[in-house]
């Protein structure tokens, strides 16, 4: 059908090889860039999935996370209603918000501290939801916790009479092996615990289940307060959504000067009484670096998609201009512009497609197939080749051949 095509390829193989090599390199680079983009996207997803970002209630400067006087409405935001003593018959106006608030969080840790007397000395009873609620009990603080079999940290998960006793308070045990703490001598409020373990942390602090301490707080003070609350986000990628949709409705952002933030939606408070510190700086820095890398990959891919057709246009122009004499001879022999165009286009387009296919085959070893960028590059490359051929054929080939002679 095209009697001159094979002859031209045999006579000038470097012309076809040029377009083949150009598109081969372009396709291979697209595969490499696409593979890099995919890797960056996976790493960003892994950071969000594996990173444990915690938060805690703090003062307005964000410098105090313990020793606070946190009211029950804040506790209600973090803790399920059925786990708060005395709240079963209470209808909170923000029940819907609390369920939404809690859906973003897990591993909630709460601490409530009561002060009492034990054998004439002052002691503190700290109700905690787990060892993580009290940093002083963790190994990194130099504390050693020793449990009596079969007890362990699960004693803090439900209201019980068990406690974790300071190692130096063994002498305060009664004959039954319990320890008694008087909260209010006037009202006869006494807490009695059965020690099931010891700790080497704060020497005058007895640790029990948070719900147990909350019940005594409700009996003696008529309300429940917490000295510390912390939690971990279920999904680190949802932190900004959490803050925008519900977090900022109840807490201020911490600021170094402790400037009060007006709470316009509150009928009780003029300013937010607490801030919420979210420890996501490290995650944000890591994500920012990975997203910058991902942006570089995408920009390079876009640049290559634009550059490939341009190079094909220039390459096509060079190849076709180098064949003006042959094309003019075909015109003299009676071939139409349409037939010359089709024959030349098929030759150059085949070389470009073969190069892209070879580059794609090379990229297959990396498991990266950038179909969309590759399709765009191919489509515009064929348009570029068509433009190069058309630009030559629209000229007087015999005249051009004489000018080049």
mmCIF file of C-alpha atoms in Angstrom, residues 7-319:
data_model
loop_
_atom_site.group_PDB
_atom_site.id
_atom_site.type_symbol
_atom_site.label_atom_id
_atom_site.label_comp_id
_atom_site.label_asym_id
_atom_site.label_seq_id
_atom_site.Cartn_x
_atom_site.Cartn_y
_atom_site.Cartn_z
ATOM 1 C CA UNK A 7 12.615 2.135 1.319
ATOM 2 C CA UNK A 8 12.855 5.377 3.292
ATOM 3 C CA UNK A 9 13.257 3.477 6.568
ATOM 4 C CA UNK A 10 16.080 1.396 5.071
ATOM 5 C CA UNK A 11 17.822 4.465 3.686
ATOM 6 C CA UNK A 12 17.383 6.678 6.742
ATOM 7 C CA UNK A 13 16.951 4.392 9.776
ATOM 8 C CA UNK A 14 18.337 7.011 12.149
ATOM 9 C CA UNK A 15 15.308 9.251 11.566
ATOM 10 C CA UNK A 16 12.895 6.572 12.756
ATOM 11 C CA UNK A 17 15.291 5.579 15.524
ATOM 12 C CA UNK A 18 15.337 9.180 16.761
ATOM 13 C CA UNK A 19 11.571 9.276 17.316
ATOM 14 C CA UNK A 20 11.624 5.748 18.768
ATOM 15 C CA UNK A 21 14.367 6.629 21.263
ATOM 16 C CA UNK A 22 12.762 9.952 22.204
ATOM 17 C CA UNK A 23 9.422 8.321 23.041
ATOM 18 C CA UNK A 24 11.066 5.344 24.712
ATOM 19 C CA UNK A 25 12.896 7.630 27.150
ATOM 20 C CA UNK A 26 9.760 9.723 27.707
ATOM 21 C CA UNK A 27 7.618 6.661 28.509
ATOM 22 C CA UNK A 28 10.269 5.194 30.779
ATOM 23 C CA UNK A 29 10.610 8.484 32.681
ATOM 24 C CA UNK A 30 6.824 8.730 32.996
ATOM 25 C CA UNK A 31 6.774 5.243 34.522
ATOM 26 C CA UNK A 32 9.550 6.162 36.951
ATOM 27 C CA UNK A 33 7.817 9.390 37.975
ATOM 28 C CA UNK A 34 4.468 7.642 38.309
ATOM 29 C CA UNK A 35 6.050 4.966 40.473
ATOM 30 C CA UNK A 36 7.601 7.655 42.662
ATOM 31 C CA UNK A 37 4.241 9.414 43.006
ATOM 32 C CA UNK A 38 2.557 6.191 44.025
ATOM 33 C CA UNK A 39 5.268 5.476 46.569
ATOM 34 C CA UNK A 40 4.918 8.969 48.074
ATOM 35 C CA UNK A 41 1.134 8.564 48.257
ATOM 36 C CA UNK A 42 1.513 5.217 50.031
ATOM 37 C CA UNK A 43 4.003 6.674 52.487
ATOM 38 C CA UNK A 44 1.631 9.534 53.284
ATOM 39 C CA UNK A 45 -1.165 7.025 53.864
ATOM 40 C CA UNK A 46 1.090 4.905 56.080
ATOM 41 C CA UNK A 47 2.050 7.927 58.171
ATOM 42 C CA UNK A 48 -1.602 8.786 58.738
ATOM 43 C CA UNK A 49 -2.456 5.157 59.460
ATOM 44 C CA UNK A 50 0.414 4.335 61.802
ATOM 45 C CA UNK A 51 1.049 7.653 63.531
ATOM 46 C CA UNK A 52 -0.463 7.921 66.982
ATOM 47 C CA UNK A 53 -1.399 11.532 67.586
ATOM 48 C CA UNK A 54 -2.527 12.367 71.107
ATOM 49 C CA UNK A 55 -4.261 15.387 72.558
ATOM 50 C CA UNK A 56 -4.912 16.682 76.051
ATOM 51 C CA UNK A 57 -6.967 19.304 77.827
ATOM 52 C CA UNK A 58 -4.787 22.190 78.955
ATOM 53 C CA UNK A 59 -4.796 25.725 80.249
ATOM 54 C CA UNK A 60 -4.928 28.510 77.675
ATOM 55 C CA UNK A 61 -1.147 28.656 77.262
ATOM 56 C CA UNK A 62 -0.956 24.912 76.585
ATOM 57 C CA UNK A 63 1.654 24.460 79.325
ATOM 58 C CA UNK A 64 -0.382 22.644 81.992
ATOM 59 C CA UNK A 65 -1.952 19.257 81.401
ATOM 60 C CA UNK A 66 -2.333 18.079 85.009
ATOM 61 C CA UNK A 67 -3.606 19.602 88.238
ATOM 62 C CA UNK A 68 -6.509 21.251 86.432
ATOM 63 C CA UNK A 69 -10.080 21.613 87.657
ATOM 64 C CA UNK A 70 -11.952 20.174 84.695
ATOM 65 C CA UNK A 71 -15.763 20.255 85.066
ATOM 66 C CA UNK A 72 -18.120 17.430 84.209
ATOM 67 C CA UNK A 73 -19.234 18.854 80.849
ATOM 68 C CA UNK A 74 -15.665 18.449 79.568
ATOM 69 C CA UNK A 75 -15.477 14.916 80.985
ATOM 70 C CA UNK A 76 -18.749 14.178 79.217
ATOM 71 C CA UNK A 77 -17.144 15.133 75.874
ATOM 72 C CA UNK A 78 -14.489 12.437 76.238
ATOM 73 C CA UNK A 79 -16.164 9.707 78.317
ATOM 74 C CA UNK A 80 -19.250 7.696 77.400
ATOM 75 C CA UNK A 81 -22.300 8.723 79.417
ATOM 76 C CA UNK A 82 -22.846 5.289 80.986
ATOM 77 C CA UNK A 83 -19.330 5.377 82.484
ATOM 78 C CA UNK A 84 -19.869 8.678 84.328
ATOM 79 C CA UNK A 85 -21.403 8.068 87.787
ATOM 80 C CA UNK A 86 -24.749 9.776 88.313
ATOM 81 C CA UNK A 87 -25.234 10.801 84.680
ATOM 82 C CA UNK A 88 -27.707 8.103 83.606
ATOM 83 C CA UNK A 89 -30.717 10.275 84.428
ATOM 84 C CA UNK A 90 -29.184 13.519 83.197
ATOM 85 C CA UNK A 91 -30.042 14.920 79.762
ATOM 86 C CA UNK A 92 -27.125 16.891 78.393
ATOM 87 C CA UNK A 93 -27.833 19.496 75.740
ATOM 88 C CA UNK A 94 -24.782 18.369 73.748
ATOM 89 C CA UNK A 95 -25.377 14.609 73.676
ATOM 90 C CA UNK A 96 -25.249 14.612 69.869
ATOM 91 C CA UNK A 97 -21.995 16.549 69.816
ATOM 92 C CA UNK A 98 -20.363 14.273 72.380
ATOM 93 C CA UNK A 99 -21.058 11.181 70.292
ATOM 94 C CA UNK A 100 -19.548 12.959 67.277
ATOM 95 C CA UNK A 101 -16.622 14.183 69.398
ATOM 96 C CA UNK A 102 -15.909 10.700 70.756
ATOM 97 C CA UNK A 103 -16.096 9.115 67.293
ATOM 98 C CA UNK A 104 -12.727 10.716 66.476
ATOM 99 C CA UNK A 105 -10.976 9.559 69.669
ATOM 100 C CA UNK A 106 -9.809 6.392 71.385
ATOM 101 C CA UNK A 107 -7.674 5.412 74.380
ATOM 102 C CA UNK A 108 -9.223 8.161 76.500
ATOM 103 C CA UNK A 109 -7.384 8.660 79.803
ATOM 104 C CA UNK A 110 -8.935 10.557 82.718
ATOM 105 C CA UNK A 111 -7.591 11.298 86.188
ATOM 106 C CA UNK A 112 -9.486 12.584 89.227
ATOM 107 C CA UNK A 113 -7.597 13.358 92.446
ATOM 108 C CA UNK A 114 -9.146 13.407 95.938
ATOM 109 C CA UNK A 115 -7.372 14.419 99.124
ATOM 110 C CA UNK A 116 -7.792 12.475 102.364
ATOM 111 C CA UNK A 117 -6.173 11.299 105.600
ATOM 112 C CA UNK A 118 -4.558 7.945 106.299
ATOM 113 C CA UNK A 119 -3.161 7.231 109.784
ATOM 114 C CA UNK A 120 -2.945 10.937 110.494
ATOM 115 C CA UNK A 121 -1.041 11.797 107.334
ATOM 116 C CA UNK A 122 -2.327 13.415 104.175
ATOM 117 C CA UNK A 123 -2.633 11.219 101.111
ATOM 118 C CA UNK A 124 -4.058 11.579 97.666
ATOM 119 C CA UNK A 125 -6.404 9.129 96.006
ATOM 120 C CA UNK A 126 -6.036 9.320 92.242
ATOM 121 C CA UNK A 127 -8.706 7.665 90.159
ATOM 122 C CA UNK A 128 -7.315 6.776 86.722
ATOM 123 C CA UNK A 129 -8.627 4.943 83.673
ATOM 124 C CA UNK A 130 -5.247 3.327 83.028
ATOM 125 C CA UNK A 131 -1.546 3.669 83.767
ATOM 126 C CA UNK A 132 -1.214 6.015 80.771
ATOM 127 C CA UNK A 133 -3.362 8.549 82.624
ATOM 128 C CA UNK A 134 -0.538 9.048 85.137
ATOM 129 C CA UNK A 135 2.878 9.649 83.506
ATOM 130 C CA UNK A 136 4.548 9.194 86.920
ATOM 131 C CA UNK A 137 3.629 5.483 86.808
ATOM 132 C CA UNK A 138 5.248 4.789 83.445
ATOM 133 C CA UNK A 139 8.659 3.052 83.163
ATOM 134 C CA UNK A 140 10.161 6.054 81.368
ATOM 135 C CA UNK A 141 9.541 8.039 84.552
ATOM 136 C CA UNK A 142 11.612 5.511 86.496
ATOM 137 C CA UNK A 143 8.588 3.934 88.177
ATOM 138 C CA UNK A 144 8.213 0.215 88.800
ATOM 139 C CA UNK A 145 4.740 -1.271 89.180
ATOM 140 C CA UNK A 146 4.465 -4.712 90.790
ATOM 141 C CA UNK A 147 1.160 -6.598 90.581
ATOM 142 C CA UNK A 148 -0.106 -9.450 92.685
ATOM 143 C CA UNK A 149 -1.292 -12.347 90.519
ATOM 144 C CA UNK A 150 -3.757 -12.448 88.847
ATOM 145 C CA UNK A 151 -4.315 -8.672 88.914
ATOM 146 C CA UNK A 152 -3.100 -6.159 86.360
ATOM 147 C CA UNK A 153 -3.956 -2.785 84.864
ATOM 148 C CA UNK A 154 -7.520 -3.908 84.081
ATOM 149 C CA UNK A 155 -8.538 -3.021 87.656
ATOM 150 C CA UNK A 156 -8.797 0.587 86.444
ATOM 151 C CA UNK A 157 -11.317 -0.207 83.685
ATOM 152 C CA UNK A 158 -14.336 -0.608 85.993
ATOM 153 C CA UNK A 159 -15.381 0.552 89.494
ATOM 154 C CA UNK A 160 -13.727 -1.742 92.031
ATOM 155 C CA UNK A 161 -12.284 -1.549 95.550
ATOM 156 C CA UNK A 162 -8.810 -2.515 94.344
ATOM 157 C CA UNK A 163 -5.918 -0.092 94.431
ATOM 158 C CA UNK A 164 -2.258 0.355 93.603
ATOM 159 C CA UNK A 165 -0.395 1.275 96.786
ATOM 160 C CA UNK A 166 2.893 3.188 97.185
ATOM 161 C CA UNK A 167 5.644 0.741 98.117
ATOM 162 C CA UNK A 168 6.343 2.671 101.328
ATOM 163 C CA UNK A 169 2.785 2.521 102.663
ATOM 164 C CA UNK A 170 2.623 -1.188 103.464
ATOM 165 C CA UNK A 171 2.650 -0.389 107.195
ATOM 166 C CA UNK A 172 -0.666 1.463 106.842
ATOM 167 C CA UNK A 173 -2.585 -1.721 106.036
ATOM 168 C CA UNK A 174 -5.264 -2.895 108.455
ATOM 169 C CA UNK A 175 -5.447 -6.397 109.873
ATOM 170 C CA UNK A 176 -7.634 -7.421 106.937
ATOM 171 C CA UNK A 177 -4.988 -6.272 104.478
ATOM 172 C CA UNK A 178 -6.949 -3.207 103.378
ATOM 173 C CA UNK A 179 -6.193 0.483 103.579
ATOM 174 C CA UNK A 180 -8.627 3.145 104.728
ATOM 175 C CA UNK A 181 -8.650 6.755 103.624
ATOM 176 C CA UNK A 182 -10.834 9.335 105.379
ATOM 177 C CA UNK A 183 -12.121 11.899 102.913
ATOM 178 C CA UNK A 184 -14.339 13.852 105.302
ATOM 179 C CA UNK A 185 -14.127 13.219 109.039
ATOM 180 C CA UNK A 186 -17.202 15.351 109.702
ATOM 181 C CA UNK A 187 -19.438 13.409 107.344
ATOM 182 C CA UNK A 188 -17.764 10.073 107.987
ATOM 183 C CA UNK A 189 -16.778 9.602 104.366
ATOM 184 C CA UNK A 190 -14.208 6.806 104.243
ATOM 185 C CA UNK A 191 -12.762 4.931 101.295
ATOM 186 C CA UNK A 192 -11.490 1.406 101.857
ATOM 187 C CA UNK A 193 -9.305 -0.304 99.300
ATOM 188 C CA UNK A 194 -7.724 -3.697 98.830
ATOM 189 C CA UNK A 195 -4.146 -3.261 97.520
ATOM 190 C CA UNK A 196 -3.354 -5.631 94.637
ATOM 191 C CA UNK A 197 -0.043 -4.077 93.660
ATOM 192 C CA UNK A 198 2.581 -1.509 94.557
ATOM 193 C CA UNK A 199 4.338 1.305 92.756
ATOM 194 C CA UNK A 200 7.519 3.304 93.314
ATOM 195 C CA UNK A 201 6.007 6.539 91.996
ATOM 196 C CA UNK A 202 4.567 9.385 94.144
ATOM 197 C CA UNK A 203 5.028 8.310 97.767
ATOM 198 C CA UNK A 204 1.670 9.574 99.066
ATOM 199 C CA UNK A 205 -0.620 8.692 96.137
ATOM 200 C CA UNK A 206 -2.958 5.708 96.043
ATOM 201 C CA UNK A 207 -4.302 4.803 92.606
ATOM 202 C CA UNK A 208 -7.739 3.304 92.038
ATOM 203 C CA UNK A 209 -10.265 3.031 89.215
ATOM 204 C CA UNK A 210 -11.439 6.394 87.899
ATOM 205 C CA UNK A 211 -15.124 5.480 88.235
ATOM 206 C CA UNK A 212 -14.571 4.610 91.900
ATOM 207 C CA UNK A 213 -12.948 7.982 92.623
ATOM 208 C CA UNK A 214 -15.645 9.752 90.563
ATOM 209 C CA UNK A 215 -18.374 8.160 92.691
ATOM 210 C CA UNK A 216 -16.734 9.373 95.908
ATOM 211 C CA UNK A 217 -16.230 12.810 94.353
ATOM 212 C CA UNK A 218 -19.933 12.951 93.547
ATOM 213 C CA UNK A 219 -20.852 11.913 97.104
ATOM 214 C CA UNK A 220 -18.530 14.328 98.886
ATOM 215 C CA UNK A 221 -18.529 17.340 96.565
ATOM 216 C CA UNK A 222 -21.775 16.895 94.651
ATOM 217 C CA UNK A 223 -19.975 16.981 91.328
ATOM 218 C CA UNK A 224 -17.239 15.206 89.392
ATOM 219 C CA UNK A 225 -14.083 16.964 88.361
ATOM 220 C CA UNK A 226 -10.944 15.777 86.600
ATOM 221 C CA UNK A 227 -7.394 16.956 86.959
ATOM 222 C CA UNK A 228 -6.233 15.604 83.574
ATOM 223 C CA UNK A 229 -7.796 14.275 80.369
ATOM 224 C CA UNK A 230 -6.005 12.948 77.300
ATOM 225 C CA UNK A 231 -6.854 10.823 74.263
ATOM 226 C CA UNK A 232 -5.505 9.485 70.976
ATOM 227 C CA UNK A 233 -6.965 10.147 67.532
ATOM 228 C CA UNK A 234 -8.335 7.127 65.693
ATOM 229 C CA UNK A 235 -7.311 8.549 62.314
ATOM 230 C CA UNK A 236 -4.570 11.169 62.103
ATOM 231 C CA UNK A 237 -5.810 12.324 58.710
ATOM 232 C CA UNK A 238 -9.085 13.488 60.277
ATOM 233 C CA UNK A 239 -7.586 15.899 62.819
ATOM 234 C CA UNK A 240 -8.355 19.029 60.803
ATOM 235 C CA UNK A 241 -11.913 17.806 60.201
ATOM 236 C CA UNK A 242 -12.328 17.069 63.909
ATOM 237 C CA UNK A 243 -11.146 20.521 64.901
ATOM 238 C CA UNK A 244 -13.268 22.363 62.351
ATOM 239 C CA UNK A 245 -16.454 20.389 62.956
ATOM 240 C CA UNK A 246 -16.499 19.913 66.724
ATOM 241 C CA UNK A 247 -13.194 20.491 68.549
ATOM 242 C CA UNK A 248 -13.139 24.266 68.101
ATOM 243 C CA UNK A 249 -16.719 24.479 69.397
ATOM 244 C CA UNK A 250 -15.575 23.629 72.934
ATOM 245 C CA UNK A 251 -11.865 24.443 73.159
ATOM 246 C CA UNK A 252 -9.580 27.319 72.295
ATOM 247 C CA UNK A 253 -6.296 26.951 70.486
ATOM 248 C CA UNK A 254 -3.408 27.336 72.949
ATOM 249 C CA UNK A 255 -1.406 30.540 72.748
ATOM 250 C CA UNK A 256 1.827 31.405 74.566
ATOM 251 C CA UNK A 257 0.381 34.614 76.038
ATOM 252 C CA UNK A 258 -2.714 32.896 77.421
ATOM 253 C CA UNK A 259 -4.999 35.420 75.758
ATOM 254 C CA UNK A 260 -8.686 34.664 76.416
ATOM 255 C CA UNK A 261 -10.639 33.524 73.368
ATOM 256 C CA UNK A 262 -14.294 34.645 73.270
ATOM 257 C CA UNK A 263 -16.807 31.790 73.340
ATOM 258 C CA UNK A 264 -19.681 33.314 71.449
ATOM 259 C CA UNK A 265 -21.898 30.207 71.361
ATOM 260 C CA UNK A 266 -21.790 29.593 75.112
ATOM 261 C CA UNK A 267 -24.542 30.808 77.433
ATOM 262 C CA UNK A 268 -22.367 30.105 80.471
ATOM 263 C CA UNK A 269 -18.866 31.221 79.580
ATOM 264 C CA UNK A 270 -17.633 34.486 78.116
ATOM 265 C CA UNK A 271 -14.302 32.921 77.173
ATOM 266 C CA UNK A 272 -13.141 29.372 76.573
ATOM 267 C CA UNK A 273 -11.878 28.062 79.931
ATOM 268 C CA UNK A 274 -9.583 25.424 78.406
ATOM 269 C CA UNK A 275 -7.554 24.756 75.302
ATOM 270 C CA UNK A 276 -6.966 21.455 73.531
ATOM 271 C CA UNK A 277 -3.340 20.676 72.726
ATOM 272 C CA UNK A 278 -2.941 18.360 69.720
ATOM 273 C CA UNK A 279 0.535 16.842 69.480
ATOM 274 C CA UNK A 280 0.666 16.534 65.704
ATOM 275 C CA UNK A 281 3.711 18.682 64.940
ATOM 276 C CA UNK A 282 5.931 15.734 64.040
ATOM 277 C CA UNK A 283 3.255 14.165 61.854
ATOM 278 C CA UNK A 284 2.565 17.479 60.109
ATOM 279 C CA UNK A 285 6.281 17.994 59.408
ATOM 280 C CA UNK A 286 6.610 14.477 57.994
ATOM 281 C CA UNK A 287 3.473 14.838 55.864
ATOM 282 C CA UNK A 288 4.617 18.253 54.608
ATOM 283 C CA UNK A 289 7.961 16.818 53.444
ATOM 284 C CA UNK A 290 6.287 13.879 51.717
ATOM 285 C CA UNK A 291 3.696 16.118 50.058
ATOM 286 C CA UNK A 292 6.476 18.373 48.772
ATOM 287 C CA UNK A 293 8.160 15.319 47.254
ATOM 288 C CA UNK A 294 4.838 14.225 45.760
ATOM 289 C CA UNK A 295 4.355 17.694 44.259
ATOM 290 C CA UNK A 296 7.798 17.511 42.639
ATOM 291 C CA UNK A 297 6.937 14.148 41.061
ATOM 292 C CA UNK A 298 3.631 15.497 39.739
ATOM 293 C CA UNK A 299 5.181 18.680 38.368
ATOM 294 C CA UNK A 300 7.885 16.671 36.604
ATOM 295 C CA UNK A 301 5.220 14.367 35.162
ATOM 296 C CA UNK A 302 3.218 17.335 33.886
ATOM 297 C CA UNK A 303 6.349 18.914 32.402
ATOM 298 C CA UNK A 304 7.244 15.658 30.642
ATOM 299 C CA UNK A 305 3.706 15.275 29.250
ATOM 300 C CA UNK A 306 4.052 18.780 27.756
ATOM 301 C CA UNK A 307 7.634 18.297 26.600
ATOM 302 C CA UNK A 308 7.104 14.969 24.806
ATOM 303 C CA UNK A 309 4.714 16.342 22.121
ATOM 304 C CA UNK A 310 6.950 19.384 21.669
ATOM 305 C CA UNK A 311 9.968 17.154 21.055
ATOM 306 C CA UNK A 312 7.944 14.993 18.689
ATOM 307 C CA UNK A 313 6.924 18.121 16.792
ATOM 308 C CA UNK A 314 10.536 19.267 16.496
ATOM 309 C CA UNK A 315 11.737 15.754 15.690
ATOM 310 C CA UNK A 316 9.011 15.336 13.082
ATOM 311 C CA UNK A 317 9.934 18.657 11.499
ATOM 312 C CA UNK A 318 13.586 17.634 11.275
ATOM 313 C CA UNK A 319 12.785 14.217 9.819
#
